[in-house]
mmCIF file of N, CA, C and O in Angstrom:
data_model
loop_
_atom_site.group_PDB
_atom_site.id
_atom_site.type_symbol
_atom_site.label_atom_id
_atom_site.label_comp_id
_atom_site.label_asym_id
_atom_site.label_seq_id
_atom_site.Cartn_x
_atom_site.Cartn_y
_atom_site.Cartn_z
ATOM 1 N N MET F 9 -21.229 0.478 2.123
ATOM 2 C CA MET F 9 -21.881 0.053 3.107
ATOM 3 C C MET F 9 -23.646 0.121 2.561
ATOM 4 O O MET F 9 -23.972 1.023 1.810
ATOM 5 N N LEU F 10 -24.321 -0.954 2.579
ATOM 6 C CA LEU F 10 -25.809 -0.903 2.293
ATOM 7 C C LEU F 10 -26.349 0.116 3.142
ATOM 8 O O LEU F 10 -26.429 0.054 4.260
ATOM 9 N N PRO F 11 -27.397 0.917 2.719
ATOM 10 C CA PRO F 11 -28.310 1.807 3.543
ATOM 11 C C PRO F 11 -29.357 1.359 4.436
ATOM 12 O O PRO F 11 -29.438 1.630 5.607
ATOM 13 N N ASP F 12 -29.764 0.053 4.138
ATOM 14 C CA ASP F 12 -31.020 -0.614 5.267
ATOM 15 C C ASP F 12 -30.849 -1.835 5.632
ATOM 16 O O ASP F 12 -31.469 -2.406 6.188
ATOM 17 N N ALA F 13 -29.507 -2.606 5.163
ATOM 18 C CA ALA F 13 -29.403 -3.621 5.585
ATOM 19 C C ALA F 13 -27.893 -4.372 5.210
ATOM 20 O O ALA F 13 -27.248 -3.315 4.537
ATOM 21 N N ASP F 14 -27.285 -5.163 5.921
ATOM 22 C CA ASP F 14 -26.059 -5.486 5.638
ATOM 23 C C ASP F 14 -25.805 -6.813 4.748
ATOM 24 O O ASP F 14 -26.933 -7.244 4.341
ATOM 25 N N GLY F 15 -24.767 -7.022 3.847
ATOM 26 C CA GLY F 15 -24.634 -8.115 3.118
ATOM 27 C C GLY F 15 -24.896 -9.315 3.598
ATOM 28 O O GLY F 15 -25.725 -10.167 2.772
ATOM 29 N N LEU F 16 -24.807 -9.948 4.687
ATOM 30 C CA LEU F 16 -25.436 -11.260 5.396
ATOM 31 C C LEU F 16 -26.754 -11.113 5.477
ATOM 32 O O LEU F 16 -27.249 -12.088 5.098
ATOM 33 N N GLN F 17 -27.574 -10.105 5.867
ATOM 34 C CA GLN F 17 -29.061 -10.006 5.791
ATOM 35 C C GLN F 17 -29.509 -10.189 4.315
ATOM 36 O O GLN F 17 -30.564 -10.903 4.090
ATOM 37 N N VAL F 18 -28.987 -9.417 3.518
ATOM 38 C CA VAL F 18 -29.281 -9.562 2.086
ATOM 39 C C VAL F 18 -29.232 -11.111 1.690
ATOM 40 O O VAL F 18 -30.111 -11.818 0.843
ATOM 41 N N LEU F 19 -27.928 -11.729 1.926
ATOM 42 C CA LEU F 19 -27.766 -12.912 1.311
ATOM 43 C C LEU F 19 -28.711 -13.795 2.009
ATOM 44 O O LEU F 19 -29.278 -14.930 1.705
ATOM 45 N N GLY F 20 -29.181 -13.878 3.346
ATOM 46 C CA GLY F 20 -30.160 -14.550 4.056
ATOM 47 C C GLY F 20 -31.312 -14.556 3.143
ATOM 48 O O GLY F 20 -32.004 -15.691 3.200
ATOM 49 N N ARG F 21 -31.706 -13.484 3.124
ATOM 50 C CA ARG F 21 -32.981 -13.095 2.291
ATOM 51 C C ARG F 21 -33.055 -13.867 0.848
ATOM 52 O O ARG F 21 -34.310 -14.707 0.644
ATOM 53 N N ILE F 22 -31.665 -13.863 0.440
ATOM 54 C CA ILE F 22 -31.717 -14.696 -0.873
ATOM 55 C C ILE F 22 -31.816 -16.039 -0.750
ATOM 56 O O ILE F 22 -32.504 -16.951 -1.451
ATOM 57 N N ARG F 23 -31.117 -16.457 0.050
ATOM 58 C CA ARG F 23 -31.165 -18.068 0.382
ATOM 59 C C ARG F 23 -32.424 -18.487 1.037
ATOM 60 O O ARG F 23 -32.894 -19.604 0.903
ATOM 61 N N MET F 24 -33.440 -17.542 1.624
ATOM 62 C CA MET F 24 -34.664 -18.272 1.910
ATOM 63 C C MET F 24 -35.544 -18.169 0.869
ATOM 64 O O MET F 24 -36.981 -18.520 0.933
ATOM 65 N N HIS F 25 -35.424 -17.230 -0.053
ATOM 66 C CA HIS F 25 -36.384 -17.134 -1.235
ATOM 67 C C HIS F 25 -36.228 -18.551 -2.104
ATOM 68 O O HIS F 25 -35.356 -18.840 -2.589
ATOM 69 N N PRO F 26 -37.489 -18.789 -2.172
ATOM 70 C CA PRO F 26 -37.770 -20.078 -3.033
ATOM 71 C C PRO F 26 -37.237 -20.145 -4.453
ATOM 72 O O PRO F 26 -36.389 -21.172 -5.011
ATOM 73 N N SER F 27 -37.179 -19.170 -5.330
ATOM 74 C CA SER F 27 -36.774 -19.136 -6.738
ATOM 75 C C SER F 27 -35.404 -18.618 -6.659
ATOM 76 O O SER F 27 -34.649 -18.680 -7.929
ATOM 77 N N LEU F 28 -34.603 -17.998 -5.477
ATOM 78 C CA LEU F 28 -33.611 -17.603 -5.426
ATOM 79 C C LEU F 28 -32.461 -18.411 -4.762
ATOM 80 O O LEU F 28 -31.320 -18.020 -4.767
ATOM 81 N N ALA F 29 -32.855 -19.297 -4.009
ATOM 82 C CA ALA F 29 -32.147 -20.001 -2.890
ATOM 83 C C ALA F 29 -30.761 -20.446 -3.687
ATOM 84 O O ALA F 29 -29.888 -20.889 -2.991
ATOM 85 N N GLU F 30 -31.171 -21.036 -4.882
ATOM 86 C CA GLU F 30 -29.714 -21.707 -5.632
ATOM 87 C C GLU F 30 -29.020 -20.813 -6.602
ATOM 88 O O GLU F 30 -28.022 -21.085 -7.001
ATOM 89 N N LEU F 31 -29.300 -19.591 -6.343
ATOM 90 C CA LEU F 31 -28.465 -18.545 -7.115
ATOM 91 C C LEU F 31 -27.169 -18.413 -6.660
ATOM 92 O O LEU F 31 -26.809 -18.234 -5.263
ATOM 93 N N PRO F 32 -26.159 -18.301 -7.664
ATOM 94 C CA PRO F 32 -25.034 -18.172 -7.057
ATOM 95 C C PRO F 32 -24.445 -16.783 -6.700
ATOM 96 O O PRO F 32 -25.192 -15.963 -7.344
ATOM 97 N N VAL F 33 -24.142 -16.464 -5.347
ATOM 98 C CA VAL F 33 -23.785 -15.357 -4.996
ATOM 99 C C VAL F 33 -22.368 -15.127 -4.404
ATOM 100 O O VAL F 33 -21.644 -15.795 -3.818
ATOM 101 N N ILE F 34 -21.688 -13.935 -5.095
ATOM 102 C CA ILE F 34 -20.213 -13.611 -4.677
ATOM 103 C C ILE F 34 -20.462 -12.419 -3.835
ATOM 104 O O ILE F 34 -21.045 -11.203 -4.249
ATOM 105 N N MET F 35 -20.013 -12.159 -2.627
ATOM 106 C CA MET F 35 -20.127 -11.086 -2.042
ATOM 107 C C MET F 35 -18.997 -10.153 -2.157
ATOM 108 O O MET F 35 -17.801 -10.620 -2.462
ATOM 109 N N MET F 36 -19.368 -8.803 -2.416
ATOM 110 C CA MET F 36 -18.171 -8.138 -2.758
ATOM 111 C C MET F 36 -18.508 -6.781 -1.689
ATOM 112 O O MET F 36 -19.341 -6.106 -1.322
ATOM 113 N N THR F 37 -17.428 -6.912 -0.777
ATOM 114 C CA THR F 37 -17.307 -5.978 0.427
ATOM 115 C C THR F 37 -16.139 -5.405 0.814
ATOM 116 O O THR F 37 -15.325 -5.857 0.662
ATOM 117 N N GLY F 38 -16.304 -4.412 1.713
ATOM 118 C CA GLY F 38 -15.111 -3.831 2.221
ATOM 119 C C GLY F 38 -14.613 -4.637 3.539
ATOM 120 O O GLY F 38 -13.899 -4.024 4.560
ATOM 121 N N LYS F 39 -15.532 -5.394 3.978
ATOM 122 C CA LYS F 39 -15.210 -5.936 5.454
ATOM 123 C C LYS F 39 -13.926 -7.219 4.818
ATOM 124 O O LYS F 39 -14.215 -8.193 4.209
ATOM 125 N N VAL F 40 -12.826 -7.078 5.496
ATOM 126 C CA VAL F 40 -11.708 -7.833 5.005
ATOM 127 C C VAL F 40 -11.075 -8.566 5.887
ATOM 128 O O VAL F 40 -10.315 -9.335 5.442
ATOM 129 N N GLU F 41 -11.677 -8.793 7.090
ATOM 130 C CA GLU F 41 -11.172 -9.722 8.219
ATOM 131 C C GLU F 41 -11.347 -10.907 8.247
ATOM 132 O O GLU F 41 -12.591 -11.396 7.538
ATOM 133 N N PRO F 42 -10.415 -11.804 8.664
ATOM 134 C CA PRO F 42 -10.807 -13.103 8.238
ATOM 135 C C PRO F 42 -12.119 -13.647 8.714
ATOM 136 O O PRO F 42 -12.830 -14.595 8.172
ATOM 137 N N GLU F 43 -12.624 -13.163 9.984
ATOM 138 C CA GLU F 43 -14.038 -13.468 10.492
ATOM 139 C C GLU F 43 -15.121 -13.139 9.841
ATOM 140 O O GLU F 43 -16.199 -13.732 9.776
ATOM 141 N N ASP F 44 -14.827 -11.890 8.901
ATOM 142 C CA ASP F 44 -15.791 -11.276 8.099
ATOM 143 C C ASP F 44 -16.097 -12.445 7.125
ATOM 144 O O ASP F 44 -17.188 -12.701 6.456
ATOM 145 N N VAL F 45 -14.697 -12.743 6.325
ATOM 146 C CA VAL F 45 -14.850 -13.708 5.229
ATOM 147 C C VAL F 45 -15.626 -15.033 5.692
ATOM 148 O O VAL F 45 -16.581 -15.378 5.090
ATOM 149 N N LEU F 46 -15.290 -15.642 6.714
ATOM 150 C CA LEU F 46 -15.483 -16.751 6.995
ATOM 151 C C LEU F 46 -17.324 -16.741 7.363
ATOM 152 O O LEU F 46 -17.981 -17.557 7.159
ATOM 153 N N ALA F 47 -17.651 -15.495 8.071
ATOM 154 C CA ALA F 47 -19.091 -15.621 8.304
ATOM 155 C C ALA F 47 -19.902 -15.319 6.919
ATOM 156 O O ALA F 47 -20.932 -15.747 6.761
ATOM 157 N N GLY F 48 -19.316 -14.743 6.032
ATOM 158 C CA GLY F 48 -19.832 -14.693 4.708
ATOM 159 C C GLY F 48 -20.088 -16.130 3.967
ATOM 160 O O GLY F 48 -21.251 -16.426 3.623
ATOM 161 N N LEU F 49 -19.166 -16.489 3.983
ATOM 162 C CA LEU F 49 -19.096 -17.935 3.425
ATOM 163 C C LEU F 49 -19.952 -18.996 4.155
ATOM 164 O O LEU F 49 -20.616 -19.841 3.678
ATOM 165 N N ALA F 50 -19.959 -18.894 5.486
ATOM 166 C CA ALA F 50 -20.766 -19.748 6.239
ATOM 167 C C ALA F 50 -22.112 -19.484 6.431
ATOM 168 O O ALA F 50 -23.232 -20.192 6.398
ATOM 169 N N ALA F 51 -22.579 -18.071 5.905
ATOM 170 C CA ALA F 51 -23.894 -17.745 5.809
ATOM 171 C C ALA F 51 -24.451 -18.144 4.099
ATOM 172 O O ALA F 51 -25.908 -17.935 3.810
ATOM 173 N N GLY F 52 -23.611 -18.584 3.257
ATOM 174 C CA GLY F 52 -24.094 -19.299 2.111
ATOM 175 C C GLY F 52 -23.431 -18.721 0.812
ATOM 176 O O GLY F 52 -23.816 -19.063 -0.011
ATOM 177 N N ALA F 53 -22.674 -17.494 1.166
ATOM 178 C CA ALA F 53 -22.002 -17.011 -0.088
ATOM 179 C C ALA F 53 -21.059 -18.175 -0.931
ATOM 180 O O ALA F 53 -20.644 -18.939 -0.151
ATOM 181 N N ASP F 54 -21.051 -17.981 -2.162
ATOM 182 C CA ASP F 54 -20.205 -18.817 -2.974
ATOM 183 C C ASP F 54 -18.728 -18.294 -3.052
ATOM 184 O O ASP F 54 -17.956 -19.158 -3.407
ATOM 185 N N GLY F 55 -19.009 -17.054 -3.097
ATOM 186 C CA GLY F 55 -17.668 -16.484 -3.265
ATOM 187 C C GLY F 55 -17.559 -15.081 -2.494
ATOM 188 O O GLY F 55 -18.504 -14.638 -2.025
ATOM 189 N N TYR F 56 -16.261 -14.763 -2.051
ATOM 190 C CA TYR F 56 -16.058 -13.508 -1.494
ATOM 191 C C TYR F 56 -14.926 -12.704 -1.936
ATOM 192 O O TYR F 56 -13.933 -13.164 -2.089
ATOM 193 N N VAL F 57 -15.273 -11.439 -2.530
ATOM 194 C CA VAL F 57 -13.995 -10.562 -2.946
ATOM 195 C C VAL F 57 -14.248 -9.208 -2.056
ATOM 196 O O VAL F 57 -15.279 -8.937 -1.865
ATOM 197 N N THR F 58 -12.821 -8.705 -1.802
ATOM 198 C CA THR F 58 -12.755 -7.436 -0.707
ATOM 199 C C THR F 58 -12.453 -6.388 -1.553
ATOM 200 O O THR F 58 -11.871 -6.541 -2.706
ATOM 201 N N LYS F 59 -12.961 -5.239 -1.216
ATOM 202 C CA LYS F 59 -12.639 -3.876 -1.964
ATOM 203 C C LYS F 59 -11.599 -3.085 -1.200
ATOM 204 O O LYS F 59 -11.591 -3.491 0.273
ATOM 205 N N PRO F 60 -10.574 -2.389 -1.622
ATOM 206 C CA PRO F 60 -10.855 -2.299 -3.353
ATOM 207 C C PRO F 60 -10.612 -3.708 -3.827
ATOM 208 O O PRO F 60 -9.629 -4.569 -3.124
ATOM 209 N N PHE F 61 -10.860 -3.769 -5.061
ATOM 210 C CA PHE F 61 -10.590 -5.118 -5.682
ATOM 211 C C PHE F 61 -9.883 -5.055 -6.924
ATOM 212 O O PHE F 61 -9.963 -4.083 -7.616
ATOM 213 N N LYS F 62 -9.183 -5.860 -7.297
ATOM 214 C CA LYS F 62 -8.612 -6.146 -8.620
ATOM 215 C C LYS F 62 -9.428 -6.927 -9.637
ATOM 216 O O LYS F 62 -10.216 -7.523 -9.181
ATOM 217 N N LEU F 63 -9.737 -6.492 -10.491
ATOM 218 C CA LEU F 63 -10.250 -7.164 -11.778
ATOM 219 C C LEU F 63 -10.112 -8.387 -11.921
ATOM 220 O O LEU F 63 -10.912 -9.306 -11.732
ATOM 221 N N SER F 64 -8.873 -8.933 -11.789
ATOM 222 C CA SER F 64 -8.595 -10.384 -12.064
ATOM 223 C C SER F 64 -9.034 -11.131 -10.715
ATOM 224 O O SER F 64 -9.572 -12.356 -10.902
ATOM 225 N N ALA F 65 -9.236 -10.512 -9.646
ATOM 226 C CA ALA F 65 -9.834 -11.205 -8.483
ATOM 227 C C ALA F 65 -11.116 -11.394 -8.530
ATOM 228 O O ALA F 65 -11.982 -12.715 -8.230
ATOM 229 N N LEU F 66 -11.737 -10.415 -9.071
ATOM 230 C CA LEU F 66 -13.458 -10.836 -9.432
ATOM 231 C C LEU F 66 -13.435 -11.673 -10.517
ATOM 232 O O LEU F 66 -14.405 -12.730 -10.569
ATOM 233 N N VAL F 67 -12.818 -11.842 -11.499
ATOM 234 C CA VAL F 67 -13.029 -12.690 -12.736
ATOM 235 C C VAL F 67 -12.671 -14.120 -12.350
ATOM 236 O O VAL F 67 -13.239 -15.175 -12.358
ATOM 237 N N ASN F 68 -11.642 -14.107 -11.191
ATOM 238 C CA ASN F 68 -11.171 -15.411 -10.579
ATOM 239 C C ASN F 68 -12.549 -16.275 -9.892
ATOM 240 O O ASN F 68 -12.846 -17.017 -9.836
ATOM 241 N N ALA F 69 -13.042 -14.980 -9.051
ATOM 242 C CA ALA F 69 -14.280 -15.515 -7.995
ATOM 243 C C ALA F 69 -15.340 -16.187 -8.951
ATOM 244 O O ALA F 69 -16.000 -16.982 -8.713
ATOM 245 N N VAL F 70 -15.732 -15.171 -10.009
ATOM 246 C CA VAL F 70 -16.849 -15.506 -10.954
ATOM 247 C C VAL F 70 -16.459 -17.396 -11.541
ATOM 248 O O VAL F 70 -17.163 -17.966 -11.590
ATOM 249 N N SER F 71 -15.181 -17.260 -12.046
ATOM 250 C CA SER F 71 -14.808 -18.308 -12.799
ATOM 251 C C SER F 71 -14.775 -19.695 -11.988
ATOM 252 O O SER F 71 -15.254 -20.827 -12.395
ATOM 253 N N VAL F 72 -14.500 -19.421 -10.474
ATOM 254 C CA VAL F 72 -14.577 -20.429 -9.603
ATOM 255 C C VAL F 72 -16.226 -20.984 -9.260
ATOM 256 O O VAL F 72 -16.113 -21.926 -9.305
ATOM 257 N N VAL F 73 -16.762 -19.901 -9.130
ATOM 258 C CA VAL F 73 -18.215 -20.148 -8.683
ATOM 259 C C VAL F 73 -18.798 -20.783 -10.030
ATOM 260 O O VAL F 73 -19.692 -21.876 -9.689
ATOM 261 N N LEU F 74 -18.539 -20.414 -10.965
ATOM 262 C CA LEU F 74 -19.280 -21.067 -12.322
ATOM 263 C C LEU F 74 -18.576 -22.337 -12.707
ATOM 264 O O LEU F 74 -18.972 -23.068 -13.693
ATOM 265 N N GLY F 75 -17.414 -22.861 -12.169
ATOM 266 C CA GLY F 75 -16.768 -23.918 -12.471
ATOM 267 C C GLY F 75 -16.059 -23.794 -13.893
ATOM 268 O O GLY F 75 -16.045 -24.759 -14.712
ATOM 269 N N ILE F 76 -15.450 -22.622 -14.292
ATOM 270 C CA ILE F 76 -14.693 -22.301 -15.464
ATOM 271 C C ILE F 76 -13.320 -22.195 -15.082
ATOM 272 O O ILE F 76 -12.797 -21.710 -14.273
ATOM 273 N N GLU F 77 -12.603 -22.918 -15.928
ATOM 274 C CA GLU F 77 -11.098 -22.995 -15.851
ATOM 275 C C GLU F 77 -10.517 -21.583 -16.570
ATOM 276 O O GLU F 77 -10.956 -21.256 -17.284
#
């Protein structure tokens, strides 16, 4: 858990910042409930990886976000 904000708040700040708004963001979080995943994606995350994670899941998320097969 982040000390002064949650991931959705940080994502919101990124999406509101003019030079960062288009930056691809993959959330990596311990929040694993389906509603958490939906909230992250609805807030503008390009990908969502839950912890603990497998390296293959992270690589897959990055590949999808970057459009790499």
